[in-house]
Short mmCIF file of C-alpha atoms and ligand atoms in Angstrom, two decimals:
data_model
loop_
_atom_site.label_atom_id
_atom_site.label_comp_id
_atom_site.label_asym_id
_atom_site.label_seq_id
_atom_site.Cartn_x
_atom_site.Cartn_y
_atom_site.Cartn_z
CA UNK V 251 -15.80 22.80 2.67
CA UNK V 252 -14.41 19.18 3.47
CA UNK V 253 -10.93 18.91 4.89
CA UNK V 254 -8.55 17.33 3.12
CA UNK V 255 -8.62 13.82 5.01
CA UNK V 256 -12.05 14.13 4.38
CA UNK V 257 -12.04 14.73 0.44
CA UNK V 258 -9.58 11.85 0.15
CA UNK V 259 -12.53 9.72 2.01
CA UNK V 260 -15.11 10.94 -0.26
CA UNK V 261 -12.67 10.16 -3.32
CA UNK V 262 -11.75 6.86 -2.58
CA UNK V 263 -15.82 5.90 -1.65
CA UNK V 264 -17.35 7.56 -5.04
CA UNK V 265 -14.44 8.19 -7.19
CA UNK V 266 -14.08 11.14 -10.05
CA UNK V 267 -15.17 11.97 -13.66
CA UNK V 268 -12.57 13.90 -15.30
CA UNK V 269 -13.68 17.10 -17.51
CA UNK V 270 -13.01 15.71 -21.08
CA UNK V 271 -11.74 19.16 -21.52
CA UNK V 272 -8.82 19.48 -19.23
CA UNK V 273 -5.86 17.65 -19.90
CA UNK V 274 -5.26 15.61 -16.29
CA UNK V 275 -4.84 12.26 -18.05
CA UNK V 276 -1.87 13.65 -20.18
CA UNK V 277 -0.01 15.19 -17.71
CA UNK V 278 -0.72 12.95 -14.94
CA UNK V 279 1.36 9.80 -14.49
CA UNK V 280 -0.32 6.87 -16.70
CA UNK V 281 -3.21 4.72 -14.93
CA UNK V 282 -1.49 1.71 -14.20
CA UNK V 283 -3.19 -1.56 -13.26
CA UNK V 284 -1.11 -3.47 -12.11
CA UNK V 285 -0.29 -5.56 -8.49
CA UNK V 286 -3.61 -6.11 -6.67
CA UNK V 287 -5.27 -3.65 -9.45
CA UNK V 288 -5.66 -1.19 -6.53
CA UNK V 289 -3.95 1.32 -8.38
CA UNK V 290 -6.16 1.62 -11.22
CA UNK V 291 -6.83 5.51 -11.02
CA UNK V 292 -5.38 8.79 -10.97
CA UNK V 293 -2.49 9.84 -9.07
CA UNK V 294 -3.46 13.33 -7.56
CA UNK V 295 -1.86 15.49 -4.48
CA UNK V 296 -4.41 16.78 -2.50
CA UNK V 297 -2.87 20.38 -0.40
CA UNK V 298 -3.04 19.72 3.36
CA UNK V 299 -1.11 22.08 6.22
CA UNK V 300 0.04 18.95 7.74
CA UNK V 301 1.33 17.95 4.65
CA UNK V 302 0.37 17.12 1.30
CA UNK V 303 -2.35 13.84 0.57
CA UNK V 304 -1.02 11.46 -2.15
CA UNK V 305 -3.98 9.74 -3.16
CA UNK V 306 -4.94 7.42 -6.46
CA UNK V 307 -8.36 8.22 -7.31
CA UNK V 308 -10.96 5.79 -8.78
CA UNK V 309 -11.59 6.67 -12.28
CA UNK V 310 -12.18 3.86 -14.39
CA UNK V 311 -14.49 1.71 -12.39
CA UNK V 312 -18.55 2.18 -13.52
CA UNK V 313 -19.04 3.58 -9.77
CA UNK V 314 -17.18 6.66 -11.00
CA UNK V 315 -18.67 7.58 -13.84
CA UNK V 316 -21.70 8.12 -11.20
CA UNK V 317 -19.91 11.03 -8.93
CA UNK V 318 -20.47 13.74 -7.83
CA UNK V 319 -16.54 14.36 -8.31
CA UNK V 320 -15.60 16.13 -11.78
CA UNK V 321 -12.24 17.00 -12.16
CA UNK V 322 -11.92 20.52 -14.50
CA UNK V 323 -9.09 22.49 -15.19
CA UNK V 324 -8.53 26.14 -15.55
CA UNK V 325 -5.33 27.74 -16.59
CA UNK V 326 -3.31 25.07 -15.97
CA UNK V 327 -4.58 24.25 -13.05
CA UNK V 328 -6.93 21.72 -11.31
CA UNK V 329 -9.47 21.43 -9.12
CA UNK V 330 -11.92 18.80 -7.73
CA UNK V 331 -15.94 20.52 -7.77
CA UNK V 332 -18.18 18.64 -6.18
CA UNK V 333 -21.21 18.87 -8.30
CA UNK V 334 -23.65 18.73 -5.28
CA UNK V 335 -22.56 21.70 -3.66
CA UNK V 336 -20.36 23.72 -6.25
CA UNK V 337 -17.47 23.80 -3.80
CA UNK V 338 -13.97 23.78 -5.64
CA UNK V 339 -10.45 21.99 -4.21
CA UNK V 340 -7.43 22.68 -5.73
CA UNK V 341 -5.36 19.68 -6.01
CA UNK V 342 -2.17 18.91 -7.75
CA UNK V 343 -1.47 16.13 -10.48
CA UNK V 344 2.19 14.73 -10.16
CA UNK V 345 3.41 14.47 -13.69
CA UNK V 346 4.75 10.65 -15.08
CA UNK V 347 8.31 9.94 -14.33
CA UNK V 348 10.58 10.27 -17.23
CA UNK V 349 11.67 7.04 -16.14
CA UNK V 350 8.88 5.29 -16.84
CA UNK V 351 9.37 4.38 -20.37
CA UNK V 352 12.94 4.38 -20.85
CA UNK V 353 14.32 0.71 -20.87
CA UNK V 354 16.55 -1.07 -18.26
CA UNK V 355 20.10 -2.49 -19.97
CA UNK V 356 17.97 -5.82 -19.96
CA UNK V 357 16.00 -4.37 -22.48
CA UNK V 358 12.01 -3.80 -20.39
CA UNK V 359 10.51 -0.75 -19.74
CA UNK V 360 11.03 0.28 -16.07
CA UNK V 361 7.21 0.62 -15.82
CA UNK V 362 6.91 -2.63 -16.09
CA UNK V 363 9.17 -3.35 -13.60
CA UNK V 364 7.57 -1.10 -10.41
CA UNK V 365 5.45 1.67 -10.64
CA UNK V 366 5.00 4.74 -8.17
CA UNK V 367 2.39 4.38 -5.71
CA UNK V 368 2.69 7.69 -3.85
CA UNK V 369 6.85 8.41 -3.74
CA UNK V 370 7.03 4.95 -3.34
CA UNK V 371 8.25 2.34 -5.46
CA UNK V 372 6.02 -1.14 -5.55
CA UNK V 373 7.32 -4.47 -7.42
CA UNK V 374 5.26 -7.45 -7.58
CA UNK V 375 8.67 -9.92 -7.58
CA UNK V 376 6.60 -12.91 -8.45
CA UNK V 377 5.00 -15.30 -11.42
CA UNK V 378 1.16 -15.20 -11.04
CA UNK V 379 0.28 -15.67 -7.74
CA UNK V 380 -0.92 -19.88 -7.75
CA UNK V 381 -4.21 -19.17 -6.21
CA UNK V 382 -5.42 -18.39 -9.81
CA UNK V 383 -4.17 -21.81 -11.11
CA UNK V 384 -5.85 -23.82 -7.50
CA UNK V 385 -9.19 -25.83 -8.97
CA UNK V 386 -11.52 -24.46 -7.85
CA UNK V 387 -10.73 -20.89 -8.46
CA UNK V 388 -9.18 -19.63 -5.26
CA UNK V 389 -8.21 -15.91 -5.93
CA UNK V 390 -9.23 -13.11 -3.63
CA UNK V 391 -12.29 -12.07 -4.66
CA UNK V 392 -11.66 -8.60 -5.15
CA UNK V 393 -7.64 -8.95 -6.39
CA UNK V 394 -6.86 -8.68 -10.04
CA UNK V 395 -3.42 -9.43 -10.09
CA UNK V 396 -3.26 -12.76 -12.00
CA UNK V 397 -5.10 -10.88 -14.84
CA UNK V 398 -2.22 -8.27 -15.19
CA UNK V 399 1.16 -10.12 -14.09
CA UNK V 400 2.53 -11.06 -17.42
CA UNK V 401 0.03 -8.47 -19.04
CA UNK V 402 0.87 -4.87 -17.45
CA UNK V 403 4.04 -6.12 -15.84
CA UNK V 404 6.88 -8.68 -16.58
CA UNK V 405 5.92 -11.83 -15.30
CA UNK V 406 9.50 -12.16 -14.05
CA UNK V 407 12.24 -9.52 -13.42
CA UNK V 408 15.90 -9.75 -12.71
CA UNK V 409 17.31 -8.28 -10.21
CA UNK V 410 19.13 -5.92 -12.63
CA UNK V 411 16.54 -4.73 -13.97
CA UNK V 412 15.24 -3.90 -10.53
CA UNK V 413 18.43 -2.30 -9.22
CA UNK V 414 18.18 -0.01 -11.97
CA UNK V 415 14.14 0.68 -11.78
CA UNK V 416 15.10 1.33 -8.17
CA UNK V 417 17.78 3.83 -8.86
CA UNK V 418 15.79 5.63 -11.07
CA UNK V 419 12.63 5.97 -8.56
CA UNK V 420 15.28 6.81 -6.05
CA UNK V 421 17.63 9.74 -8.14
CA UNK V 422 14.39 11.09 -10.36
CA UNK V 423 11.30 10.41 -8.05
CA UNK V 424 12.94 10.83 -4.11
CA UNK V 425 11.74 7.35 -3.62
CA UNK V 426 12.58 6.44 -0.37
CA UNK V 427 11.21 3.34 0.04
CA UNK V 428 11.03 0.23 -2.38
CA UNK V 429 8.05 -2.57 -1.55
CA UNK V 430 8.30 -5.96 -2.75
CA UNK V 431 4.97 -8.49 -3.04
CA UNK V 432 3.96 -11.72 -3.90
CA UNK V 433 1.27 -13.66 -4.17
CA UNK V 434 0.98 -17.40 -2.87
CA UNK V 435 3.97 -19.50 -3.62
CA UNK V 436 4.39 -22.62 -1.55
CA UNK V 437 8.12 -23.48 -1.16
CA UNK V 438 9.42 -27.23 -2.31
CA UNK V 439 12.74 -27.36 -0.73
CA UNK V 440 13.89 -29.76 -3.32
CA UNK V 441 13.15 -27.85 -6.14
CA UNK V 442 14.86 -24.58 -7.19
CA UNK V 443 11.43 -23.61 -9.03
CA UNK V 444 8.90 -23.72 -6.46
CA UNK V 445 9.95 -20.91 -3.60
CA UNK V 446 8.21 -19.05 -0.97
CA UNK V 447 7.23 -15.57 -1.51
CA UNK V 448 9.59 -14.58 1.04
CA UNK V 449 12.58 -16.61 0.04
CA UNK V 450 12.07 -15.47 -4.04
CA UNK V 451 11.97 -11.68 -2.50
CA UNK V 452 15.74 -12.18 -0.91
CA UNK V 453 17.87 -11.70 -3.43
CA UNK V 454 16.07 -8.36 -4.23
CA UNK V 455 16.04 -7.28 -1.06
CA UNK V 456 19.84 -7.90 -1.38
CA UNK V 457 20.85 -6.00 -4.27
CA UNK V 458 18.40 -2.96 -3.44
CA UNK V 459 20.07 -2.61 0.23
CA UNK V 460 23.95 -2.89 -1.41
CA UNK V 461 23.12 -1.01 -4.63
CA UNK V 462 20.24 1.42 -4.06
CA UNK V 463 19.48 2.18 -0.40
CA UNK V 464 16.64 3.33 1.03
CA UNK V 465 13.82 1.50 3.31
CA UNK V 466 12.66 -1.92 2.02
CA UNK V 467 9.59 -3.56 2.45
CA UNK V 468 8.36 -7.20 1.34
CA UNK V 469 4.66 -8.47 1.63
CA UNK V 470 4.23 -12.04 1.36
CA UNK V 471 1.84 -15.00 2.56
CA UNK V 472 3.11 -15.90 6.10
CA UNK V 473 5.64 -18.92 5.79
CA UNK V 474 5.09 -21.79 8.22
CA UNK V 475 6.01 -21.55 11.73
CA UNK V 476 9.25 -24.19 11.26
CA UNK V 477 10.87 -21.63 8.58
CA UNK V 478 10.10 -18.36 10.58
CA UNK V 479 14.01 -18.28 10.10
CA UNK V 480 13.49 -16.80 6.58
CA UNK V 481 11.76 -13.48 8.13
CA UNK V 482 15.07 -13.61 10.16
CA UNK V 483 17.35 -14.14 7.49
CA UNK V 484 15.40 -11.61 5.23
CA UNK V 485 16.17 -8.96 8.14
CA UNK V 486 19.90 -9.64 7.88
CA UNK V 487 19.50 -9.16 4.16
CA UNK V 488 18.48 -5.54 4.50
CA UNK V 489 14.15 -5.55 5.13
CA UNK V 490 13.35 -3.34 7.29
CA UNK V 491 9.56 -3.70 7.29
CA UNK V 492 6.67 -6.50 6.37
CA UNK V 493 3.47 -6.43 5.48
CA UNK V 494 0.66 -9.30 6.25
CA UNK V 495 -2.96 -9.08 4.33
CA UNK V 496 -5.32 -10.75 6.02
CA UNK V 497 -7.93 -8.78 4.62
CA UNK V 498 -11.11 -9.35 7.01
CA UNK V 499 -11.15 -10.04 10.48
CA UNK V 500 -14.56 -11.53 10.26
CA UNK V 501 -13.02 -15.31 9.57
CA UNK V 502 -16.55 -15.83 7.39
CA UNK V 503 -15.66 -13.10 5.32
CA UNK V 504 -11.84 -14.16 5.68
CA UNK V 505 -13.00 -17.73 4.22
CA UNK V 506 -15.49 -16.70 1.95
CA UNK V 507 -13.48 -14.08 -0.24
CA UNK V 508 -10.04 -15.30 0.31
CA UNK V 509 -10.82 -19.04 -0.37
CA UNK V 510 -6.81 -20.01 -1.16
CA UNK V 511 -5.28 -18.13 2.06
CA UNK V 512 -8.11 -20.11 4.06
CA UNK V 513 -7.98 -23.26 2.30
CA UNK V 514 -3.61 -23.27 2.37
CA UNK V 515 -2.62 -21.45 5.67
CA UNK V 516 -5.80 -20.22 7.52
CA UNK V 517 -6.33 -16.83 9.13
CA UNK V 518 -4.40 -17.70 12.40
CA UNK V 519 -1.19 -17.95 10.75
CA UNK V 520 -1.25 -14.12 9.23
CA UNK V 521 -1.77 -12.82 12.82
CA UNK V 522 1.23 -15.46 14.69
CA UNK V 523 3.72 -14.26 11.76
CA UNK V 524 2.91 -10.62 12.18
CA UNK V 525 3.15 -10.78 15.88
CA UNK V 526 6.49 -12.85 15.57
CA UNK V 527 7.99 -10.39 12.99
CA UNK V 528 6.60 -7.04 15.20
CA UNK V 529 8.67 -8.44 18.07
CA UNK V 530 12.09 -8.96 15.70
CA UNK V 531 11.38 -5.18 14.46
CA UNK V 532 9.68 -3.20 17.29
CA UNK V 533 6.52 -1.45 17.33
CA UNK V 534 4.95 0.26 14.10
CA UNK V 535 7.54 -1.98 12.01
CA UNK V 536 5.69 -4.37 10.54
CA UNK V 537 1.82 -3.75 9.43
CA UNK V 538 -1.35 -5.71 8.99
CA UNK V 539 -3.14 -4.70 6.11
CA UNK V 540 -6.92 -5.20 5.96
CA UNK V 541 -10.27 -3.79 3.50
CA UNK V 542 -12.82 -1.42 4.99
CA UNK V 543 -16.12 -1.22 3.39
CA UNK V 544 -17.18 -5.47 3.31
CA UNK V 545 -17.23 -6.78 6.50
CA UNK V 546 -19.09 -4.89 9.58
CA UNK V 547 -17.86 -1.90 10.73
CA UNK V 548 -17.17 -3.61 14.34
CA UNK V 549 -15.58 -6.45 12.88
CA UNK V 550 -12.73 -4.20 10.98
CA UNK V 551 -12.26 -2.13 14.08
CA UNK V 552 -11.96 -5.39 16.01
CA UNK V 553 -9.37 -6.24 13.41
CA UNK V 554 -7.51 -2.58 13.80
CA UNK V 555 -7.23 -2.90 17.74
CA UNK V 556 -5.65 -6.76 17.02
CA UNK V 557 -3.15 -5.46 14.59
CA UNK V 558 -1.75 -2.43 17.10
CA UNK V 559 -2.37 -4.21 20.11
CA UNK V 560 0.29 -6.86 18.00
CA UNK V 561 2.48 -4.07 18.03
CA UNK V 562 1.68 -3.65 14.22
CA UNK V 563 0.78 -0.81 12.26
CA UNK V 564 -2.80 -0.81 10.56
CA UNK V 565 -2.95 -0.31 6.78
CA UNK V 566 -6.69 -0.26 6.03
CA UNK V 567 -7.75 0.13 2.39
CA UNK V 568 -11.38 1.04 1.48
CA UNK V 569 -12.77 -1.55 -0.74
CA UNK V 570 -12.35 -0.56 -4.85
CA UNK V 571 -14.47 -2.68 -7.12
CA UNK V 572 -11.78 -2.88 -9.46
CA UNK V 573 -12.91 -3.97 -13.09
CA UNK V 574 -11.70 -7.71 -13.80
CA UNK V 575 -12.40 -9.07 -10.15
CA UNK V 576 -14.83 -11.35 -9.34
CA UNK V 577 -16.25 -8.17 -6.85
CA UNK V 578 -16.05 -5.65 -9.39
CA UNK V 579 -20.10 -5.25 -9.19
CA UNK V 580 -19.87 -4.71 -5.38
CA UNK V 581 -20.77 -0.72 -4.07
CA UNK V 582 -17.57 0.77 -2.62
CA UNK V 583 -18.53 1.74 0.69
CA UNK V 584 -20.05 4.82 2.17
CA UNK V 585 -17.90 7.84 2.55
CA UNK V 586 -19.43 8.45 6.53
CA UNK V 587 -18.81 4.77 7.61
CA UNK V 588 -15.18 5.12 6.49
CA UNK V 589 -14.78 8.53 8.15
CA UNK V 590 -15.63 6.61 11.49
CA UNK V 591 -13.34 4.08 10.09
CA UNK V 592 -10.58 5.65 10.00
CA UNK V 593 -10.86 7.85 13.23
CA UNK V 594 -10.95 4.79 15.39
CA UNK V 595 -7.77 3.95 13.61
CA UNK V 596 -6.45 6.86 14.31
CA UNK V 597 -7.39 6.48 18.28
CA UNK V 598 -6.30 3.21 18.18
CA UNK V 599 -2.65 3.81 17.18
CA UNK V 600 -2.53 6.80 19.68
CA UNK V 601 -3.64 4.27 22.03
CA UNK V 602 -1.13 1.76 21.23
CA UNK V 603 1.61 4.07 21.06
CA UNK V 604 2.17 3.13 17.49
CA UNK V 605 4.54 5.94 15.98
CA UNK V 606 2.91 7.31 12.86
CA UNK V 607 3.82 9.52 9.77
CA UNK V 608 7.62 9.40 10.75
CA UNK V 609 9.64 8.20 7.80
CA UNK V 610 8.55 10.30 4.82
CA UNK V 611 6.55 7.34 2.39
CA UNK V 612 3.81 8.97 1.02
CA UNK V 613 1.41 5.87 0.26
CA UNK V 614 -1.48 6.71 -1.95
CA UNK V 615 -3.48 3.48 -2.24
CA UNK V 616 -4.74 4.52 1.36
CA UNK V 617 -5.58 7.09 4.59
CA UNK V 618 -2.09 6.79 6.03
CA UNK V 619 -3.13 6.83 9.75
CA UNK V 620 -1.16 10.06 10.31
CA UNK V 621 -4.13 11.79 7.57
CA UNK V 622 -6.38 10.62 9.93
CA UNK V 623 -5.63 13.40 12.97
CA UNK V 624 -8.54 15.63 11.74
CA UNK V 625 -11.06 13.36 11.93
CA UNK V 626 -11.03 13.16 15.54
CA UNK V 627 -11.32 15.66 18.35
CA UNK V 628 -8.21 17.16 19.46
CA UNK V 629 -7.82 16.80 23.24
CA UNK V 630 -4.82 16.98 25.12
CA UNK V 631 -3.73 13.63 24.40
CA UNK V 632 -4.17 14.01 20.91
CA UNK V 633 -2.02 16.92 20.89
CA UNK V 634 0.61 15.33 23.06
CA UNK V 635 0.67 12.40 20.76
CA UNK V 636 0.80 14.32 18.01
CA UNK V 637 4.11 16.42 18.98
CA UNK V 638 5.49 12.96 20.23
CA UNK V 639 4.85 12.13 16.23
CA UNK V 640 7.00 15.43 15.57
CA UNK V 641 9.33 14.97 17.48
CA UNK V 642 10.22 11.27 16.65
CA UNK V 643 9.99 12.66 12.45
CA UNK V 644 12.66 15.34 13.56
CA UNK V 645 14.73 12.76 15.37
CA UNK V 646 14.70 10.28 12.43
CA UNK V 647 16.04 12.63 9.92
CA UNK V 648 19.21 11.67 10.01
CA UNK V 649 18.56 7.73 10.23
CA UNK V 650 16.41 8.41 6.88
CA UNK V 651 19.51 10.17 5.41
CA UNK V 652 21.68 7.27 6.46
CA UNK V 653 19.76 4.74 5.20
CA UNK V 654 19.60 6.33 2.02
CA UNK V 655 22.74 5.27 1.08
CA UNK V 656 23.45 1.69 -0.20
CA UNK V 657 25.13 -0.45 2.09
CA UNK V 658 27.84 -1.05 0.06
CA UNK V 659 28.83 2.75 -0.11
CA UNK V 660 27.49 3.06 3.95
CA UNK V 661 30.41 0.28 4.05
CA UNK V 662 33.26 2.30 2.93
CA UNK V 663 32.84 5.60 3.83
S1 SF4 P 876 -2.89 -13.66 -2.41
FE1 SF4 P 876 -4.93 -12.96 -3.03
S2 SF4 P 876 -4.70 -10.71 -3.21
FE2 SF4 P 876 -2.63 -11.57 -3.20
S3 SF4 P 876 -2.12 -11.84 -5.37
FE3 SF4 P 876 -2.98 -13.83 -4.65
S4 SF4 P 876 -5.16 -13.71 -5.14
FE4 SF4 P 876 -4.35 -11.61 -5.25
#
């Protein structure tokens, strides 16, 4: 049998069929493609003693239809069989939030304000992102997000309607956490229109710390070096954690795939605004997030050791050929290569010092590195790292409860 870290592997490398008889799609919460398109399958809980595995299984794209994954249910329950070996995993399937489709007073339906990626609440902020309107096309290869912004999702959202999105993730889901993202917006300081990522995130950022609560994260293109002050200003407004893709270490790759982030910015500038927002936060604040499963293996562990030896925390998704991007006819990766992947991540941060799994955001896009502890060997530095984890989760139980609360109630109590 696999462990769980190592089902979630195999998942996310050769996706699922589901049984046509059992009724996963209708209870589960509904497939929504929206943001980079990442989250384009099913939403299941795989059962862990360390604690549960969110993950969002690939379902849709042609690879699936090719597993060896089915996904049957028996009375009322489910289980993942892998066809190859007739070995069965229980799982769970979170149900949709009731939330979803009721409507905020501005009259949208809250999915398509955020939607749940794990317990956590993600909101692309933005209009398209402009590297779909550059000439020549200068999207990410593999993104998808200027196909469904305006499509799945409002194209722009008030920051009522997010308040109250956020509220209801928060009181009905236990979302602790609320992530903001844009794509590429340049800022034009003389022209209320044209704004920065980062500067069109700050009034959200705002209202969810005075009115909600909660941890808040914003992912944006780096802004230039002479406006770093908006990462500090941002702070002051309530973030408590960013998030710089820059995808592939390999700068070939980097160029080749992301054509706009190379052509506007360049790879350097990802890595000098991580490094200068890791040392405003501390250590395992801020992450860079790259994709496993294009570049060399040695080139994405090269780009794990430079994102914790910035202080950073490494987010690494596994490449999804999601339908609508220009890579959807890549192969996902191999299930084995990722494995090794994600165990040198998980040395890597233990090498670092990087605390992991201690605020409780369950993220299901990827192997959160704490998932990772059973694919490595567990010496005695393992284990003491791994009670240093346990110890820090325990300790920051009361600074989770704390930030829970809205400022402005935090204020006047
Ligand atoms: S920056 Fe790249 S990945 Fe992000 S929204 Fe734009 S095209 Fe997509």
């Amino acid at each position: 049998m696999l462990r769980p870290v190592e089902l979630e592997i195999e998942l996310f490398c050769l996706g699922m069929r589901i049984d046509p008889q059992s009724h996963a799609g209708e209870v589960g919460r509904r497939i929504a493609r929206t943001r980079a398109g990442l989250g384009s399958g099913l939403e299941i809980l795989i059962p862990s003693t360390r604690k549960d595995i969110w993950m969002n299984v690939p379902v849709l794209e042609p690879f699936a239809a090719k597993s060896p994954y089915l996904m049957t249910e028996s009375a009322g329950k489910f289980y993942v069989v892998d066809e190859r070996t007739d070995e069965s995993y229980p799982v769970g399937i979170p149900p949709e939030p009731k939330w979803y489709s009721r409507l905020t007073s501005g009259g949208t339906e809250m999915s398509r304000i955020g939607v749940l990626q794990g317990n956590y609440l993600g909101i692309y902020v933005s209009n398209r992102c402009l590297y779909w309107a550059l000439t020549p096309a200068s999207a990410c290869k593999f993104c998808t997000t200027g196909k469904n912004v305006g499509v799945a999702e409002e194209s722009r959202k008030s920051v009522d309607d997010v308040v109250e999105t956020a509220i209801a993730a928060r009181d009905e889901s236990g979302s602790v956490f609320t992530h903001f993202n844009t794509g590429y917006h340049y800022e034009d300081l003389d022209s209320k229109e044209k704004m920065h990522g980062l500067t069109q995130c700050k009034p959200y950022v705002s209202a969810v710390r005075q009115r909600v609560g909660g941890f808040i994260g914003v992912q944006a293109v780096p802004m230039p070096k002479h406006r770093w002050d908006q990462y500090d200003e941002l702070i002051d407004a309530g973030c408590d954690h960013f998030s710089f893709c820059y995808e592939f270490e390999d700068p070939e790759f980097f160029a080749s795939l992301c054509p706009g982030k190379e052509k506007t910015m360049g790879q350097k500038a990802f890595f000098d605004a991580m490094e200068y927002t890791s040392k405003k936060l501390g250590k395992g604040r801020v992450s860079g997030e790259i994709i496993a499963g294009i570049e060399p293996l040695e080139a994405t562990k090269r780009g794990i050791d430079r994102i914790v030896n910035a202080g950073a925390f490494p987010t690494v998704c596994i490449f999804r050929p999601t339908i609508g991007s220009e890579m959807e006819h890549v192969n996902p990766p191999e299930p084995e290569a990722m494995k090794e992947v994600f165990a040198y991540l998980y040395e890597a941060c233990k090498r670092g010092g990087i605390p992991i799994g201690i605020l409780p955001i369950e993220v299901s896009l990827v192997v959160q590195p704490e998932e990772a502890a059973d694919l490595v060997e567990q010496s005695f530095s393992t284990r003491l790292y791994s009670m240093k984890n346990r110890m820090l989760r325990q300790l920051a139980r009361p600074y989770v409860a704390w930030k829970q609360r809205p400022a402005t109630r935090s204020a006047t109590a």
